[in-house]
Coordinates of C-alpha atoms in Angstrom, one line a residue:
Chain A
M10 CA 49.6 5.3 150.5
T11 CA 51.7 2.5 150.3
L12 CA 52.1 2.5 146.1
F13 CA 55.7 2.2 144.7
L14 CA 57.2 1.5 148.1
L15 CA 58.7 -2.1 147.1
P16 CA 61.6 -3.4 148.2
D17 CA 63.4 -4.1 144.7
A18 CA 61.0 -1.8 143.0
P19 CA 63.8 -2.0 139.8
L20 CA 64.1 1.9 139.3
K21 CA 66.9 1.1 137.4
S22 CA 66.1 0.2 134.5
I23 CA 64.1 3.8 134.2
Q24 CA 67.2 5.3 134.7
L25 CA 67.8 6.4 131.8
P26 CA 70.8 5.5 129.9
L27 CA 71.3 8.2 128.2
P28 CA 73.3 11.2 128.7
S29 CA 71.4 13.9 131.3
A30 CA 72.1 16.9 128.3
I31 CA 69.4 15.3 126.1
P32 CA 66.4 16.7 126.7
V33 CA 63.4 14.3 127.0
I34 CA 61.5 16.3 124.4
Q35 CA 62.7 18.9 122.4
C36 CA 60.3 20.9 119.5
D37 CA 61.4 23.4 117.8
Q38 CA 58.8 25.8 115.8
L39 CA 56.7 23.2 115.9
C40 CA 53.9 23.2 112.6
F41 CA 50.5 21.4 112.5
S42 CA 47.6 21.8 110.7
Y43 CA 44.4 19.4 109.9
G44 CA 44.4 20.3 105.9
E45 CA 43.5 24.5 106.3
I46 CA 42.6 24.6 110.1
P47 CA 46.2 25.4 111.8
I48 CA 46.3 23.5 115.1
L49 CA 49.7 24.3 116.5
T50 CA 51.7 27.5 115.3
D51 CA 55.4 27.7 116.1
V52 CA 56.2 25.5 119.5
S53 CA 59.0 25.5 120.5
F54 CA 60.3 23.8 124.2
T55 CA 62.4 21.4 126.2
V56 CA 61.6 18.7 128.1
Q57 CA 64.4 17.6 130.6
R58 CA 63.9 14.3 132.4
L59 CA 61.6 13.7 135.4
D60 CA 60.1 17.0 134.7
A61 CA 56.6 16.8 135.6
I62 CA 54.1 18.7 133.4
A63 CA 50.1 19.9 133.1
L64 CA 49.0 20.6 129.4
V65 CA 46.0 23.1 130.1
G66 CA 44.0 25.1 127.5
P67 CA 40.5 25.3 125.8
N68 CA 39.5 22.4 124.3
G69 CA 40.6 22.2 120.5
G70 CA 43.3 24.2 121.9
G71 CA 45.9 21.7 120.6
K72 CA 46.5 19.3 123.5
S73 CA 45.5 16.0 122.5
T74 CA 47.5 16.9 118.8
L75 CA 50.4 17.9 120.5
L76 CA 50.7 14.6 122.6
K77 CA 49.9 12.8 119.7
L78 CA 53.0 14.5 117.7
I79 CA 55.0 13.6 120.7
L80 CA 54.0 9.8 119.6
G81 CA 54.8 10.2 116.2
L82 CA 51.2 9.7 115.3
L83 CA 50.6 12.9 113.8
T84 CA 53.8 14.1 111.5
P85 CA 54.1 17.7 112.0
Q86 CA 53.9 20.1 108.6
S87 CA 57.3 22.0 109.6
G88 CA 59.5 22.0 112.4
T89 CA 61.7 19.2 114.4
I90 CA 60.3 17.2 117.5
R91 CA 63.2 15.1 118.7
V92 CA 62.0 12.6 121.2
L93 CA 64.7 10.8 123.7
G94 CA 67.2 12.2 121.1
T95 CA 65.6 10.5 118.2
S96 CA 62.6 10.7 116.2
P97 CA 59.0 10.1 117.8
H98 CA 58.7 6.8 116.3
L99 CA 61.9 5.2 117.3
A100 CA 61.0 6.6 120.8
R101 CA 57.7 5.4 121.3
P102 CA 58.8 1.6 123.0
K103 CA 59.8 4.0 126.1
I104 CA 56.4 6.3 126.0
G105 CA 53.8 4.7 128.1
Y106 CA 50.6 6.2 126.7
M107 CA 46.9 6.7 128.2
P108 CA 44.6 7.9 125.9
Q109 CA 41.5 10.5 126.5
Y110 CA 38.6 8.3 124.5
L111 CA 39.1 4.3 124.4
Q112 CA 37.3 3.5 121.6
Y113 CA 36.3 1.1 123.6
D114 CA 33.5 -1.3 122.9
P115 CA 31.6 -2.3 126.2
S116 CA 30.3 -5.4 125.0
F117 CA 34.2 -6.4 123.6
P118 CA 34.9 -10.2 126.1
V119 CA 38.6 -9.5 127.3
S120 CA 40.1 -9.6 131.0
V121 CA 41.5 -7.1 133.0
M122 CA 44.6 -8.7 132.7
D123 CA 44.3 -9.1 129.3
V124 CA 44.2 -5.5 129.3
V125 CA 47.4 -4.6 130.5
L126 CA 49.8 -7.1 128.8
M127 CA 48.5 -5.0 126.1
G128 CA 51.5 -2.5 126.8
R129 CA 53.8 -5.7 126.7
A130 CA 52.1 -6.5 123.3
G131 CA 55.9 -4.8 121.5
S132 CA 58.1 -7.4 123.7
M133 CA 55.8 -10.4 122.9
G134 CA 57.1 -13.5 121.8
L135 CA 56.0 -15.8 118.2
W136 CA 52.5 -15.3 119.8
R137 CA 52.0 -15.3 123.8
Y138 CA 53.0 -13.4 126.4
G139 CA 55.9 -14.5 128.3
A140 CA 56.9 -15.3 132.0
E141 CA 58.5 -11.9 132.4
D142 CA 55.9 -9.8 130.4
R143 CA 53.5 -11.3 133.0
R144 CA 55.7 -10.9 136.1
I145 CA 56.1 -7.0 134.8
V146 CA 52.3 -6.8 135.0
H147 CA 51.8 -7.9 138.1
K148 CA 54.4 -6.2 139.7
I149 CA 52.9 -3.3 138.3
M150 CA 48.9 -4.0 139.1
A151 CA 50.2 -4.3 142.6
E152 CA 52.0 -1.2 142.8
L153 CA 48.9 0.4 141.7
A154 CA 46.7 -1.5 144.1
V155 CA 44.6 -2.9 141.3
D156 CA 46.3 -6.6 141.1
D157 CA 43.4 -8.1 142.9
L158 CA 41.2 -6.9 139.7
A159 CA 43.5 -8.9 137.6
D160 CA 41.0 -11.8 136.8
R161 CA 37.6 -9.3 136.4
S162 CA 36.4 -8.6 132.5
F163 CA 37.1 -5.2 131.4
N164 CA 33.5 -3.7 130.8
S165 CA 32.7 -4.3 134.5
L166 CA 35.2 -2.1 136.2
S167 CA 33.9 1.6 137.8
G168 CA 35.4 4.5 135.7
G169 CA 38.5 4.9 138.1
Q170 CA 39.5 1.0 138.5
R171 CA 39.0 1.4 134.5
Q172 CA 41.3 4.6 134.5
R173 CA 44.0 2.8 137.3
I174 CA 44.2 -0.3 134.6
L175 CA 44.6 2.2 131.9
I176 CA 47.6 3.5 133.5
A177 CA 49.0 0.4 134.5
R178 CA 48.6 -0.6 130.8
A179 CA 50.6 2.6 129.6
L180 CA 53.2 1.5 132.3
V181 CA 54.3 -1.8 131.7
C182 CA 56.9 -1.2 129.1
E183 CA 58.7 0.5 131.7
P184 CA 58.5 3.6 129.6
E185 CA 61.0 6.3 130.1
I186 CA 58.0 9.2 129.2
L187 CA 54.5 8.7 130.4
L188 CA 52.0 11.0 128.0
L189 CA 48.4 11.0 129.9
D190 CA 45.2 12.6 128.0
E191 CA 43.0 13.8 130.2
P192 CA 43.0 10.7 132.7
T193 CA 40.6 12.3 135.5
A194 CA 37.6 12.7 132.7
N195 CA 34.8 10.4 133.6
V196 CA 36.1 9.8 137.1
D197 CA 34.2 10.2 140.3
P198 CA 35.7 12.8 142.8
A199 CA 37.2 10.0 144.9
A200 CA 38.8 8.4 142.0
H201 CA 40.2 11.9 141.4
L202 CA 42.2 12.3 144.6
Q203 CA 43.8 8.9 144.3
F204 CA 44.9 9.4 140.5
Y205 CA 46.7 12.2 141.9
E206 CA 48.6 10.7 144.7
I207 CA 49.3 7.9 141.7
L208 CA 50.4 11.0 139.7
K209 CA 52.8 12.4 142.3
E210 CA 54.6 8.9 143.0
L211 CA 54.8 8.6 139.1
A212 CA 56.7 12.5 138.5
N213 CA 59.6 10.7 140.9
R214 CA 60.8 8.3 138.4
V215 CA 59.1 8.7 134.8
T216 CA 58.6 12.1 132.7
V217 CA 55.2 13.1 132.9
L218 CA 53.1 14.8 130.6
T219 CA 49.1 14.9 131.5
V220 CA 46.7 16.6 130.0
S221 CA 44.1 18.2 132.5
H222 CA 41.6 20.8 133.4
D223 CA 41.8 20.8 136.6
L224 CA 44.8 23.2 137.8
G225 CA 44.2 23.2 141.4
F226 CA 44.9 20.0 141.7
V227 CA 47.6 19.5 138.8
S228 CA 49.9 22.4 140.1
Q229 CA 50.4 20.6 143.1
V230 CA 52.2 17.5 141.4
V231 CA 53.6 19.3 138.0
G232 CA 56.5 21.8 138.3
R233 CA 55.2 23.8 135.0
V234 CA 51.7 23.9 133.0
F235 CA 51.8 24.5 129.1
C236 CA 49.4 26.9 127.9
V237 CA 48.5 25.0 124.8
N238 CA 45.7 27.0 122.6
R239 CA 47.0 27.2 119.2
Q240 CA 50.7 27.7 120.5
V241 CA 52.2 26.7 124.1
R242 CA 53.5 29.0 126.8
I243 CA 54.9 28.0 129.4
H244 CA 54.2 29.1 133.3
P245 CA 56.1 27.5 136.3
T246 CA 53.9 26.4 138.7
S247 CA 54.8 29.0 141.6
E248 CA 53.8 31.7 139.0
L249 CA 50.4 30.7 138.4
T250 CA 47.7 33.1 138.8
G251 CA 43.8 34.0 138.4
E252 CA 45.0 36.9 135.8
V253 CA 47.4 34.1 134.4
I254 CA 44.5 31.1 134.2
Q255 CA 42.3 33.4 132.5
E256 CA 44.5 34.4 129.6
M257 CA 45.1 30.8 129.1
Y258 CA 41.3 29.7 128.4
G259 CA 40.9 33.2 126.9
G260 CA 38.6 34.8 129.0
A261 CA 36.7 34.7 131.1
V262 CA 36.5 31.7 133.5
R263 CA 35.0 31.3 136.9
M264 CA 37.3 29.8 139.6
V265 CA 36.1 27.2 142.2
L266 CA 38.3 26.9 145.1
H267 CA 39.2 23.7 145.4
D268 CA 38.1 22.1 148.8
Q269 CA 36.0 19.9 146.6
C270 CA 36.0 18.0 143.9
C271 CA 34.4 19.8 141.4
S272 CA 36.4 20.9 138.3
E273 CA 35.8 24.0 136.1
R274 CA 33.1 21.7 134.4
G275 CA 30.7 21.3 137.0
H276 CA 30.7 18.2 139.0
S277 CA 31.0 14.9 137.4
H278 CA 27.8 12.9 138.2
A279 CA 29.5 9.2 137.7
G280 CA 26.4 7.2 137.2
L281 CA 25.3 9.1 134.6
L282 CA 28.2 9.0 132.6
Chain B
M6 CA 14.3 -39.1 112.8
L7 CA 15.4 -42.8 113.0
A8 CA 15.4 -42.1 108.8
Y9 CA 17.9 -39.2 109.5
F10 CA 20.7 -41.5 111.2
N11 CA 19.6 -44.6 108.8
A12 CA 20.5 -42.2 105.9
L13 CA 23.6 -40.9 107.3
I14 CA 25.3 -44.7 107.0
D15 CA 23.2 -45.1 104.1
P16 CA 26.1 -45.8 101.2
N17 CA 24.2 -44.3 98.5
M18 CA 23.6 -40.9 100.4
V19 CA 27.0 -40.1 100.8
F20 CA 25.8 -36.4 100.2
L21 CA 24.3 -35.7 103.3
R22 CA 27.3 -37.6 105.4
Y23 CA 29.6 -35.1 103.1
A24 CA 27.1 -32.1 103.9
L25 CA 27.7 -32.7 107.6
F26 CA 31.6 -33.3 107.7
A27 CA 31.5 -29.7 105.8
G28 CA 30.0 -28.1 108.3
L29 CA 31.1 -29.6 111.4
L30 CA 35.2 -29.1 110.0
A31 CA 34.4 -25.7 109.1
A32 CA 32.1 -24.9 112.3
P33 CA 35.6 -24.4 113.9
A34 CA 36.8 -21.5 111.7
F35 CA 33.2 -19.8 111.4
G36 CA 33.8 -19.9 115.8
I37 CA 37.4 -18.1 115.7
I38 CA 37.0 -16.1 112.9
G39 CA 33.2 -14.9 113.4
T40 CA 34.2 -13.9 116.9
Y41 CA 37.1 -11.4 115.5
V42 CA 34.2 -10.4 113.0
V43 CA 31.5 -9.8 115.7
A44 CA 34.2 -7.9 118.2
K45 CA 35.3 -5.8 115.5
R46 CA 32.3 -5.2 113.8
M47 CA 32.9 -6.2 110.6
T48 CA 29.8 -8.1 109.4
Y49 CA 29.0 -5.7 106.6
L50 CA 32.8 -6.4 104.8
A51 CA 32.5 -10.4 105.3
G52 CA 29.1 -10.2 103.5
A53 CA 30.4 -8.2 100.5
I54 CA 33.8 -10.5 100.6
A55 CA 31.1 -13.8 100.7
H56 CA 28.9 -11.9 97.7
C57 CA 31.7 -10.8 95.4
V58 CA 32.3 -14.3 95.8
L59 CA 29.6 -15.2 92.5
G60 CA 32.1 -13.0 90.7
G61 CA 34.7 -15.8 90.6
I62 CA 32.7 -18.9 90.3
G63 CA 31.2 -17.9 87.7
A64 CA 34.6 -16.7 86.0
A65 CA 35.7 -20.2 87.0
L66 CA 32.9 -22.2 85.3
Y67 CA 33.2 -20.0 81.9
C68 CA 37.2 -20.4 82.3
Q69 CA 36.5 -24.1 82.4
V70 CA 33.8 -24.4 79.5
H71 CA 35.5 -21.8 77.1
F72 CA 39.3 -22.4 77.5
G73 CA 39.3 -25.8 79.0
L74 CA 40.5 -25.1 82.2
L75 CA 39.6 -27.9 84.3
W76 CA 42.0 -27.5 86.9
L77 CA 40.4 -24.2 87.8
T78 CA 37.4 -25.1 89.4
P79 CA 34.7 -23.2 91.2
M80 CA 35.9 -23.6 94.5
L81 CA 39.1 -21.4 93.4
G82 CA 38.0 -19.4 91.3
A83 CA 36.3 -18.9 94.6
I84 CA 39.5 -18.8 97.4
V85 CA 40.8 -16.3 94.6
T86 CA 37.7 -13.9 94.2
A87 CA 37.8 -13.8 97.7
I88 CA 41.1 -13.3 98.6
A89 CA 41.2 -10.8 96.3
A90 CA 37.9 -8.9 97.6
A91 CA 39.5 -9.0 101.6
L92 CA 42.7 -7.4 100.0
I93 CA 41.1 -4.4 97.7
I94 CA 38.9 -3.9 100.4
G95 CA 41.3 -3.9 103.1
L96 CA 43.9 -1.4 100.9
I97 CA 41.3 0.9 99.5
S98 CA 39.9 1.6 103.4
Q99 CA 43.2 1.9 104.8
H100 CA 45.4 3.5 102.2
S101 CA 42.3 5.8 99.9
R102 CA 40.2 8.6 100.6
E103 CA 37.3 7.3 99.0
R104 CA 34.3 6.6 101.2
V105 CA 35.0 2.8 102.4
D106 CA 31.2 1.8 102.5
S107 CA 31.1 2.8 98.8
V108 CA 33.7 0.5 98.1
I109 CA 32.5 -2.1 100.2
G110 CA 28.7 -1.4 98.6
A111 CA 30.5 -1.8 95.1
I112 CA 32.3 -4.6 95.7
W113 CA 29.6 -6.2 96.9
V114 CA 27.4 -6.1 94.1
L115 CA 30.1 -5.9 91.0
G116 CA 31.2 -9.1 92.5
M117 CA 27.4 -10.4 92.0
A118 CA 27.1 -8.9 88.4
A119 CA 30.2 -10.4 87.4
G120 CA 29.0 -13.4 88.4
I121 CA 25.8 -13.4 86.8
I122 CA 27.0 -12.5 83.8
F123 CA 29.8 -15.4 83.7
I124 CA 27.6 -18.0 84.7
A125 CA 24.9 -16.2 81.5
K126 CA 27.2 -16.9 79.5
T127 CA 28.2 -20.4 80.0
P128 CA 26.9 -23.1 77.8
G129 CA 25.1 -25.9 79.8
Y130 CA 22.7 -25.9 82.7
I131 CA 23.9 -24.1 85.6
D132 CA 21.3 -22.5 88.5
P133 CA 23.3 -19.7 89.6
M134 CA 20.6 -20.8 93.1
S135 CA 22.5 -23.7 94.3
Y136 CA 25.8 -21.1 94.5
L137 CA 23.4 -18.8 96.4
F138 CA 21.3 -20.7 98.6
G139 CA 23.9 -23.8 98.5
N140 CA 22.9 -27.0 97.3
I141 CA 24.6 -30.0 99.6
L142 CA 24.4 -32.1 96.5
M143 CA 27.5 -30.2 95.2
I144 CA 29.5 -31.4 97.6
T145 CA 32.4 -33.6 97.0
G146 CA 35.3 -35.3 98.4
Q147 CA 37.8 -33.4 97.1
D148 CA 35.6 -30.1 98.2
L149 CA 36.6 -31.8 101.7
I150 CA 39.8 -32.4 101.8
T151 CA 39.6 -28.3 100.6
I152 CA 37.6 -27.3 103.4
A153 CA 39.8 -29.4 105.7
L154 CA 43.1 -27.7 103.9
L155 CA 41.6 -24.0 104.3
D156 CA 40.6 -25.2 107.8
V157 CA 44.0 -25.9 109.3
I158 CA 45.1 -22.3 108.2
V159 CA 42.4 -20.9 109.4
I160 CA 42.5 -21.7 112.7
G161 CA 46.4 -22.4 112.9
L162 CA 46.8 -18.6 111.8
G163 CA 44.0 -17.4 114.3
V164 CA 45.4 -18.8 117.3
L165 CA 48.9 -17.7 116.3
S166 CA 47.8 -14.3 116.0
Y167 CA 45.2 -14.6 119.2
N168 CA 47.1 -12.2 121.0
R169 CA 48.0 -9.1 118.9
M170 CA 44.4 -9.5 117.2
I171 CA 42.8 -8.8 120.5
A172 CA 45.1 -6.1 121.6
A173 CA 44.3 -5.0 118.0
C174 CA 40.8 -5.0 117.8
F175 CA 40.6 -3.4 120.8
D176 CA 42.3 -0.5 120.9
E177 CA 43.7 -0.8 117.2
E178 CA 45.7 2.9 118.4
F179 CA 47.4 2.0 121.3
A180 CA 48.5 -1.5 119.7
R181 CA 50.7 0.7 116.9
L182 CA 52.0 2.1 119.5
R183 CA 53.2 -0.6 121.4
G184 CA 55.3 -1.8 117.9
I185 CA 52.0 -4.2 116.2
K186 CA 51.8 -3.6 112.8
T187 CA 47.8 -3.3 112.8
E188 CA 47.5 -2.6 109.2
L189 CA 49.0 -6.2 109.0
Y190 CA 46.6 -7.7 111.1
T191 CA 43.8 -6.2 109.6
L192 CA 43.7 -7.4 106.1
L193 CA 45.3 -11.0 108.0
L194 CA 41.6 -11.0 109.7
L195 CA 40.4 -9.9 106.5
C196 CA 41.8 -13.2 104.1
L197 CA 41.1 -15.2 106.8
T198 CA 37.3 -13.9 106.6
A199 CA 37.6 -14.5 102.8
L200 CA 39.0 -17.9 103.6
T201 CA 36.5 -19.0 106.2
I202 CA 33.4 -17.7 103.8
V203 CA 34.6 -20.4 100.8
L204 CA 34.5 -23.3 103.5
M205 CA 30.9 -22.8 103.8
V206 CA 29.7 -21.4 100.5
R207 CA 28.8 -25.1 99.0
V208 CA 26.6 -25.5 101.5
V209 CA 24.7 -22.8 103.1
G210 CA 25.4 -20.5 99.8
I211 CA 26.7 -17.5 99.6
V212 CA 23.6 -14.9 100.7
M213 CA 23.7 -16.7 103.6
V214 CA 27.0 -17.3 104.1
I215 CA 27.3 -14.4 106.6
A216 CA 25.0 -16.4 109.2
L217 CA 26.9 -18.8 110.2
F218 CA 29.5 -15.6 110.9
T219 CA 27.7 -13.5 112.9
L220 CA 25.0 -15.6 114.7
P221 CA 26.8 -18.1 116.8
A222 CA 29.4 -15.8 117.4
A223 CA 26.7 -13.0 118.6
T224 CA 25.0 -15.4 120.3
A225 CA 28.2 -16.8 122.5
S226 CA 28.8 -13.3 123.3
H227 CA 25.9 -13.2 125.8
F228 CA 27.4 -16.1 127.8
S229 CA 31.2 -15.3 126.6
A230 CA 33.5 -13.1 129.8
R231 CA 36.8 -13.6 127.0
L232 CA 37.6 -13.7 123.4
W233 CA 38.7 -17.5 123.7
Q234 CA 35.2 -18.8 125.3
M235 CA 32.8 -16.6 122.8
M236 CA 35.4 -18.6 120.0
L237 CA 34.7 -22.1 121.6
I238 CA 30.9 -21.5 122.5
A239 CA 30.3 -19.8 118.7
T240 CA 32.4 -23.0 117.5
L241 CA 29.8 -25.7 119.5
L242 CA 26.4 -23.7 118.4
G243 CA 27.9 -23.7 115.0
M244 CA 28.2 -27.5 114.6
L245 CA 24.9 -28.0 116.7
S246 CA 23.3 -25.8 114.1
V247 CA 24.9 -27.5 111.2
A248 CA 23.5 -30.9 112.7
G249 CA 20.6 -29.8 113.2
G250 CA 19.6 -27.8 110.5
L251 CA 20.5 -30.6 108.1
S252 CA 18.5 -33.5 110.2
L253 CA 15.5 -31.3 109.9
S254 CA 16.3 -30.7 106.8
Y255 CA 15.9 -34.1 105.8
V256 CA 13.0 -35.2 107.9
L257 CA 10.6 -31.8 107.2
D258 CA 12.0 -31.9 103.4
L259 CA 13.2 -28.7 103.7
P260 CA 16.2 -26.9 101.9
S261 CA 19.2 -27.6 104.2
G262 CA 21.0 -24.0 103.9
P263 CA 18.4 -22.4 105.1
T264 CA 16.7 -25.1 107.8
I265 CA 20.5 -24.8 109.1
V266 CA 20.3 -20.7 109.1
M267 CA 16.9 -20.4 110.4
L268 CA 18.0 -23.1 112.9
A269 CA 21.2 -20.4 114.1
G270 CA 18.5 -17.6 114.4
F271 CA 16.5 -19.6 116.5
F272 CA 19.3 -19.6 118.9
Y273 CA 20.5 -16.1 119.2
L274 CA 16.6 -15.1 119.3
L275 CA 15.9 -17.0 122.2
V276 CA 19.1 -16.0 123.6
I277 CA 18.1 -12.4 123.2
I278 CA 14.6 -13.0 124.2
G279 CA 15.4 -15.2 127.4
K280 CA 18.0 -12.6 128.5
G281 CA 15.7 -9.9 128.1
L282 CA 12.8 -12.1 129.9
K283 CA 15.3 -12.1 133.0
S284 CA 16.0 -8.6 132.9
R285 CA 12.6 -7.6 133.3
L286 CA 12.1 -10.2 135.5
A287 CA 15.1 -9.5 138.1

C-alpha cells in the first residue's frame, strides 16, 4: 500500500490546535425520537482525538441517527452533544461525512472531479473553486489512488470506485472527524478489503466513526465498538466475543468466519445491485 | 422556404422578426434553467408556476382597464405572479407539513381560474387563447427589451451559482453540511425558473412553455457528460426549435407556438428512438 506516503503530506493542519483535554465528541444523556418513536435514549459517551470507533447494531437501531446528531442535521429532544468543544452545527466545517445512501440520480451528468470538489464547497470563492481547492482535491485523490478517474463521469464508475470517490469527497475539507455511514454497503469483496486498508491509514490522522455490519474486518481497525440499539454500549475490541456480538444484535446471529468476504447478510453480488 | 426569409426582412412583417428574436434570446435562459429543472426533476413545479402566470396576466389587464394603471402591463403582472408562485411553492415545501404536490396542484389551478375570471370581467375583447397557446402577433419591441433584460439576469445568476447549484442538486444534504445554504439556492432556482417562463409566454403560451423547458434539456441529457454541456446543447436545440418551428409555421400556415413545441418534441423522440435502436442492434 503506497497510500499516504507522499513526502510533504501536511499532517500538521490536521493535528489539532485544540488542547487534548477537550474531547472530540461528548454526548451526555442524549435522547432522540421521531415523533412518538424513541430512537435513542439516554446516550452518553466520549470520543477522544484519534479514536477509531465502529458503530454496530441492528437496522433501525439508531446508528445513522447518531451520526446525524453529531452532524447537527438532527436536534436531540434532550441531553447535550458537543463536537470539538462546540455545537455540532459550528463544528461542521471540520467534519467529513460519507452518507449511506447517496440520493443520487444515475443520469445526473457530473464528472468525478466535480463530485470531489463538492467537498470544498464551503471554502469556494464567489462563484468558482480556487487553485487551492483543486490542489487539495488532487492530493487526496492521489492518496486514495483514484486520481486517474478525475475526468470520468461519476455514473460510469463501479461501486468500489464510487465509494472511494465519496471518501475523497469527505476528506477534501481536511476534517478532524470522519463519519462513514455503512461505507462498504454495495461494494464488491475486493473493494471491501481495499477499504479497510484505507481506513487503517485514515485512522492514524483523523478521528473515525464508521457504521459497519462487518465486525470481523472492522474490529482489526478500530479501538472500540459502539453497539447502538436504542442505547449505546461500548466495548473495546479486545473484549469482543460471540456472546457480546449476539447481545448487540439482540438474538441469534449466525456468525460467519471471515476467511472469505461474506458479511452476515450474505454475499454481495455486485452485478445485481 | 424562400418566402419565409423574404418575410423575415419584409418591413411589414416585423412581428415575425420579433418572434424569432424573442425565441433566440430566450433559448440560453431555457437551456441553463431547463437543465437544472430536468436534472432536479422539478418539471411539475415549473408547470405550476407557468399556469399560475395567467392569474397575473388577467389581473394586470383588469387593473389597466378598471383602474387606469397603464404601467401595469400583462408582462409585469406575469413576472410578479410567477415570482410569487415560485416563492410560495418553495417556502411551503421547505417549512410546512402540507403535502407539496397538493400545494403545487392548488397553485396551478387557482392561478388559471383567477386569470379566466379577471379576463372575463375585463371589458373589450381579450382572447385567453392567445395567452394560453401563444400569439407571436402580440410581441412588441418593448417585450423584446424586457426579454433581453430578464435574459441577462437569468444567465448571470445561473452562471454565478453554477458550482453551488450542482452541489445542491447532486446531493442536497452533503451540500448543506459543507455550508451551502441549499434552501436559498432552491428558492433562487425557483425564481429563475419563474422569470424564464415569463420570457416565452408570449411566443408559445402558458400551456406549452414547459415543453421548451424540458424537451431540449431532456434531449441534451442524452449527449452530455457534464451539466454545462447539457446547458449548451439544450440552448442550441432550443434555438433550432424556435427558428425551425417559426419557419415551418409560416411556410405551412400553422400556429407558431405549437409548431415550435412539436419540433422540440420531434427532436426528443428522434433521440430516444435512435438510442433504443442503437442499443438493440448493438
